[in-house]
């Protein structure tokens, strides 16, 4: 799991992933980010595949197993609706990031933080514009009610915090991706382990036979998971893997 403040993983976590690979385990990174929004660092990690955009894109090595998208004829409808209610948003596609014409204070800050990771945004007028999810900031409650009621036919809305809502293609989630992979690889549910550290990991963890919560910050998930580990900054992945006997403890460790 990444350390949120630095957007990195510890050296020990990296080594633990390598140990799992050497033992023949199949490793997937399951994230809400689109495939394009990772940054080069992620591609150096020892994963066999990626689940991106809340289950809308699944890649195994160089093979794309699943790629969902909003139909072309619905895209302008969404853009018109955002403009009507002056809802600021940025869009994630698996081949690009885009933002609309209303980058006010909140969303401007979010976009700038992403740009600092070395990623670039294009305008929605770009000919390559397409998206599978978007993050929105409502100017008022009226805009929220109208968007979530009228656009609910296309999307599921996940409130990330008081300022931002994540909007994902309807019917897709980290949990649906987990179910897809279990069927694809013909893996029994009890042989699947899911590691998560945020509320949007809940469906993924509940879809797996074994769920590991990294850190105790999310009290609402503590009683739902199989194992509660240390947080990411204190090598929670490694701690859990050792406790569950996937990898050995180093000499001298309790």
mmCIF file of C-alpha atoms in Angstrom, residues 62-251:
data_model
loop_
_atom_site.group_PDB
_atom_site.id
_atom_site.type_symbol
_atom_site.label_atom_id
_atom_site.label_comp_id
_atom_site.label_asym_id
_atom_site.label_seq_id
_atom_site.Cartn_x
_atom_site.Cartn_y
_atom_site.Cartn_z
ATOM 1 C CA UNK A 62 0.295 -6.730 -21.791
ATOM 2 C CA UNK A 63 -3.196 -8.111 -22.333
ATOM 3 C CA UNK A 64 -6.297 -5.979 -21.729
ATOM 4 C CA UNK A 65 -8.935 -8.277 -20.225
ATOM 5 C CA UNK A 66 -11.652 -5.672 -19.802
ATOM 6 C CA UNK A 67 -12.105 -2.053 -20.854
ATOM 7 C CA UNK A 68 -15.422 -0.310 -20.253
ATOM 8 C CA UNK A 69 -16.333 3.116 -21.565
ATOM 9 C CA UNK A 70 -19.196 5.555 -21.637
ATOM 10 C CA UNK A 71 -20.920 5.407 -25.060
ATOM 11 C CA UNK A 72 -19.844 8.265 -27.330
ATOM 12 C CA UNK A 73 -23.373 9.590 -27.703
ATOM 13 C CA UNK A 74 -23.664 10.105 -23.919
ATOM 14 C CA UNK A 75 -20.498 12.159 -23.488
ATOM 15 C CA UNK A 76 -21.934 15.468 -24.714
ATOM 16 C CA UNK A 77 -25.009 14.944 -22.559
ATOM 17 C CA UNK A 78 -22.807 14.766 -19.470
ATOM 18 C CA UNK A 79 -20.789 17.814 -20.508
ATOM 19 C CA UNK A 80 -23.948 19.847 -21.125
ATOM 20 C CA UNK A 81 -25.318 18.877 -17.742
ATOM 21 C CA UNK A 82 -22.120 19.928 -15.965
ATOM 22 C CA UNK A 83 -22.188 23.261 -17.776
ATOM 23 C CA UNK A 84 -25.852 23.850 -16.949
ATOM 24 C CA UNK A 85 -25.226 23.532 -13.219
ATOM 25 C CA UNK A 86 -21.675 24.938 -13.330
ATOM 26 C CA UNK A 87 -20.212 21.804 -11.809
ATOM 27 C CA UNK A 88 -16.430 21.713 -11.930
ATOM 28 C CA UNK A 89 -14.870 18.378 -12.775
ATOM 29 C CA UNK A 90 -11.867 16.545 -14.041
ATOM 30 C CA UNK A 91 -12.157 13.405 -16.117
ATOM 31 C CA UNK A 92 -10.085 10.242 -16.157
ATOM 32 C CA UNK A 93 -9.703 8.097 -19.225
ATOM 33 C CA UNK A 94 -7.285 5.209 -19.542
ATOM 34 C CA UNK A 95 -5.395 7.181 -22.193
ATOM 35 C CA UNK A 96 -5.594 10.693 -20.798
ATOM 36 C CA UNK A 97 -6.744 13.180 -18.166
ATOM 37 C CA UNK A 98 -9.080 16.060 -18.979
ATOM 38 C CA UNK A 99 -10.794 18.990 -17.233
ATOM 39 C CA UNK A 100 -13.810 21.103 -18.117
ATOM 40 C CA UNK A 101 -14.129 24.889 -18.233
ATOM 41 C CA UNK A 102 -14.964 25.389 -14.561
ATOM 42 C CA UNK A 103 -11.705 24.803 -12.648
ATOM 43 C CA UNK A 104 -12.646 26.888 -9.604
ATOM 44 C CA UNK A 105 -10.707 27.008 -6.359
ATOM 45 C CA UNK A 106 -11.230 23.451 -5.091
ATOM 46 C CA UNK A 107 -10.825 21.516 -8.314
ATOM 47 C CA UNK A 108 -7.990 23.758 -9.454
ATOM 48 C CA UNK A 109 -6.078 22.679 -6.358
ATOM 49 C CA UNK A 110 -6.794 19.014 -7.046
ATOM 50 C CA UNK A 111 -5.642 19.341 -10.639
ATOM 51 C CA UNK A 112 -2.445 21.140 -9.604
ATOM 52 C CA UNK A 113 -1.605 18.349 -7.134
ATOM 53 C CA UNK A 114 -1.961 15.772 -9.918
ATOM 54 C CA UNK A 115 0.163 17.843 -12.310
ATOM 55 C CA UNK A 116 2.919 17.859 -9.681
ATOM 56 C CA UNK A 117 3.103 14.075 -10.119
ATOM 57 C CA UNK A 118 4.189 14.693 -13.711
ATOM 58 C CA UNK A 119 0.808 14.216 -15.374
ATOM 59 C CA UNK A 120 -0.829 16.604 -17.834
ATOM 60 C CA UNK A 121 -4.450 17.576 -18.460
ATOM 61 C CA UNK A 122 -6.117 18.222 -21.788
ATOM 62 C CA UNK A 123 -9.292 20.144 -22.520
ATOM 63 C CA UNK A 124 -12.569 18.319 -23.079
ATOM 64 C CA UNK A 125 -12.589 19.758 -26.611
ATOM 65 C CA UNK A 126 -9.569 17.592 -27.428
ATOM 66 C CA UNK A 127 -10.384 15.057 -30.142
ATOM 67 C CA UNK A 128 -9.075 12.233 -27.930
ATOM 68 C CA UNK A 129 -11.460 13.096 -25.087
ATOM 69 C CA UNK A 130 -13.076 10.101 -23.472
ATOM 70 C CA UNK A 131 -13.569 9.082 -19.865
ATOM 71 C CA UNK A 132 -14.635 6.272 -17.554
ATOM 72 C CA UNK A 133 -14.863 8.266 -14.341
ATOM 73 C CA UNK A 134 -14.838 11.829 -13.156
ATOM 74 C CA UNK A 135 -14.372 13.726 -9.924
ATOM 75 C CA UNK A 136 -16.799 16.553 -9.320
ATOM 76 C CA UNK A 137 -17.174 19.463 -6.921
ATOM 77 C CA UNK A 138 -20.721 20.746 -6.615
ATOM 78 C CA UNK A 139 -21.263 24.511 -6.285
ATOM 79 C CA UNK A 140 -24.348 23.902 -4.126
ATOM 80 C CA UNK A 141 -26.774 21.258 -2.909
ATOM 81 C CA UNK A 142 -29.186 21.875 -5.782
ATOM 82 C CA UNK A 143 -26.496 20.940 -8.298
ATOM 83 C CA UNK A 144 -25.690 17.777 -6.372
ATOM 84 C CA UNK A 145 -29.301 16.623 -6.206
ATOM 85 C CA UNK A 146 -29.909 17.216 -9.907
ATOM 86 C CA UNK A 147 -26.667 15.603 -11.044
ATOM 87 C CA UNK A 148 -26.950 12.487 -8.897
ATOM 88 C CA UNK A 149 -30.616 11.933 -9.717
ATOM 89 C CA UNK A 150 -30.412 12.565 -13.465
ATOM 90 C CA UNK A 151 -26.958 11.129 -14.130
ATOM 91 C CA UNK A 152 -27.585 8.139 -11.886
ATOM 92 C CA UNK A 153 -28.706 6.228 -14.974
ATOM 93 C CA UNK A 154 -25.083 6.206 -16.152
ATOM 94 C CA UNK A 155 -23.005 6.494 -12.992
ATOM 95 C CA UNK A 156 -22.574 5.498 -9.373
ATOM 96 C CA UNK A 157 -21.555 8.401 -7.147
ATOM 97 C CA UNK A 158 -19.132 7.863 -4.269
ATOM 98 C CA UNK A 159 -18.631 10.720 -1.821
ATOM 99 C CA UNK A 160 -14.897 10.923 -1.145
ATOM 100 C CA UNK A 161 -15.088 13.820 1.296
ATOM 101 C CA UNK A 162 -17.152 16.942 1.945
ATOM 102 C CA UNK A 163 -15.805 18.634 -1.183
ATOM 103 C CA UNK A 164 -15.401 15.925 -3.787
ATOM 104 C CA UNK A 165 -17.516 13.134 -5.252
ATOM 105 C CA UNK A 166 -16.109 10.325 -7.378
ATOM 106 C CA UNK A 167 -18.371 9.374 -10.273
ATOM 107 C CA UNK A 168 -17.852 5.918 -11.803
ATOM 108 C CA UNK A 169 -19.526 4.088 -14.675
ATOM 109 C CA UNK A 170 -22.543 2.261 -13.320
ATOM 110 C CA UNK A 171 -22.056 -1.413 -12.537
ATOM 111 C CA UNK A 172 -18.288 -1.270 -12.087
ATOM 112 C CA UNK A 173 -16.302 -1.286 -8.860
ATOM 113 C CA UNK A 174 -13.163 -2.681 -7.307
ATOM 114 C CA UNK A 175 -15.381 -5.529 -6.092
ATOM 115 C CA UNK A 176 -16.772 -6.363 -9.552
ATOM 116 C CA UNK A 177 -13.186 -6.473 -10.841
ATOM 117 C CA UNK A 178 -12.228 -8.887 -8.073
ATOM 118 C CA UNK A 179 -15.092 -11.193 -9.039
ATOM 119 C CA UNK A 180 -14.035 -10.973 -12.715
ATOM 120 C CA UNK A 181 -10.467 -11.988 -11.914
ATOM 121 C CA UNK A 182 -11.478 -14.878 -9.682
ATOM 122 C CA UNK A 183 -13.569 -16.270 -12.509
ATOM 123 C CA UNK A 184 -10.936 -15.559 -15.167
ATOM 124 C CA UNK A 185 -8.173 -17.376 -13.279
ATOM 125 C CA UNK A 186 -10.548 -19.965 -11.790
ATOM 126 C CA UNK A 187 -9.287 -19.169 -8.300
ATOM 127 C CA UNK A 188 -11.392 -20.248 -5.300
ATOM 128 C CA UNK A 189 -12.550 -17.311 -3.241
ATOM 129 C CA UNK A 190 -10.795 -18.638 -0.146
ATOM 130 C CA UNK A 191 -7.443 -18.411 -1.967
ATOM 131 C CA UNK A 192 -7.820 -14.692 -2.681
ATOM 132 C CA UNK A 193 -6.374 -11.995 -0.408
ATOM 133 C CA UNK A 194 -7.233 -8.303 -0.742
ATOM 134 C CA UNK A 195 -5.290 -5.525 0.974
ATOM 135 C CA UNK A 196 -6.917 -2.122 1.376
ATOM 136 C CA UNK A 197 -6.625 1.074 3.394
ATOM 137 C CA UNK A 198 -9.589 3.255 2.423
ATOM 138 C CA UNK A 199 -13.382 3.226 2.317
ATOM 139 C CA UNK A 200 -13.449 2.704 -1.437
ATOM 140 C CA UNK A 201 -11.621 -0.613 -0.905
ATOM 141 C CA UNK A 202 -14.542 -2.125 1.022
ATOM 142 C CA UNK A 203 -16.260 -3.807 -1.948
ATOM 143 C CA UNK A 204 -12.954 -5.280 -3.090
ATOM 144 C CA UNK A 205 -12.172 -6.626 0.354
ATOM 145 C CA UNK A 206 -15.613 -8.119 0.871
ATOM 146 C CA UNK A 207 -15.421 -9.789 -2.559
ATOM 147 C CA UNK A 208 -12.232 -11.586 -1.548
ATOM 148 C CA UNK A 209 -12.183 -14.610 0.698
ATOM 149 C CA UNK A 210 -9.618 -12.927 2.910
ATOM 150 C CA UNK A 211 -9.484 -9.194 3.588
ATOM 151 C CA UNK A 212 -6.641 -7.265 5.184
ATOM 152 C CA UNK A 213 -7.095 -3.716 6.428
ATOM 153 C CA UNK A 214 -3.886 -1.665 6.401
ATOM 154 C CA UNK A 215 -4.035 0.543 9.503
ATOM 155 C CA UNK A 216 -6.845 1.039 12.001
ATOM 156 C CA UNK A 217 -7.974 4.484 10.860
ATOM 157 C CA UNK A 218 -11.230 3.221 9.345
ATOM 158 C CA UNK A 219 -13.076 2.001 12.404
ATOM 159 C CA UNK A 220 -16.146 1.062 10.319
ATOM 160 C CA UNK A 221 -14.121 -1.610 8.503
ATOM 161 C CA UNK A 222 -12.271 -3.118 11.446
ATOM 162 C CA UNK A 223 -15.020 -5.619 12.266
ATOM 163 C CA UNK A 224 -15.650 -6.553 8.611
ATOM 164 C CA UNK A 225 -12.188 -7.724 7.591
ATOM 165 C CA UNK A 226 -10.190 -10.883 8.240
ATOM 166 C CA UNK A 227 -7.060 -9.196 9.585
ATOM 167 C CA UNK A 228 -6.147 -5.691 10.739
ATOM 168 C CA UNK A 229 -2.513 -4.733 10.176
ATOM 169 C CA UNK A 230 -0.225 -1.787 10.844
ATOM 170 C CA UNK A 231 -0.462 1.287 8.635
ATOM 171 C CA UNK A 232 1.431 1.666 5.346
ATOM 172 C CA UNK A 233 4.172 3.872 6.787
ATOM 173 C CA UNK A 234 4.993 1.083 9.261
ATOM 174 C CA UNK A 235 5.120 -1.673 6.639
ATOM 175 C CA UNK A 236 1.605 -2.922 7.251
ATOM 176 C CA UNK A 237 1.644 -5.135 4.146
ATOM 177 C CA UNK A 238 4.785 -6.931 5.257
ATOM 178 C CA UNK A 239 3.487 -7.255 8.822
ATOM 179 C CA UNK A 240 0.293 -8.908 7.561
ATOM 180 C CA UNK A 241 2.120 -11.222 5.131
ATOM 181 C CA UNK A 242 4.385 -12.399 7.924
ATOM 182 C CA UNK A 243 1.498 -12.860 10.370
ATOM 183 C CA UNK A 244 -0.406 -14.884 7.752
ATOM 184 C CA UNK A 245 2.719 -16.989 7.011
ATOM 185 C CA UNK A 246 3.164 -15.906 3.402
ATOM 186 C CA UNK A 247 6.720 -14.727 3.956
ATOM 187 C CA UNK A 248 9.135 -15.428 6.828
ATOM 188 C CA UNK A 249 10.086 -12.914 9.450
ATOM 189 C CA UNK A 250 13.609 -11.623 9.420
ATOM 190 C CA UNK A 251 15.994 -12.899 12.041
#
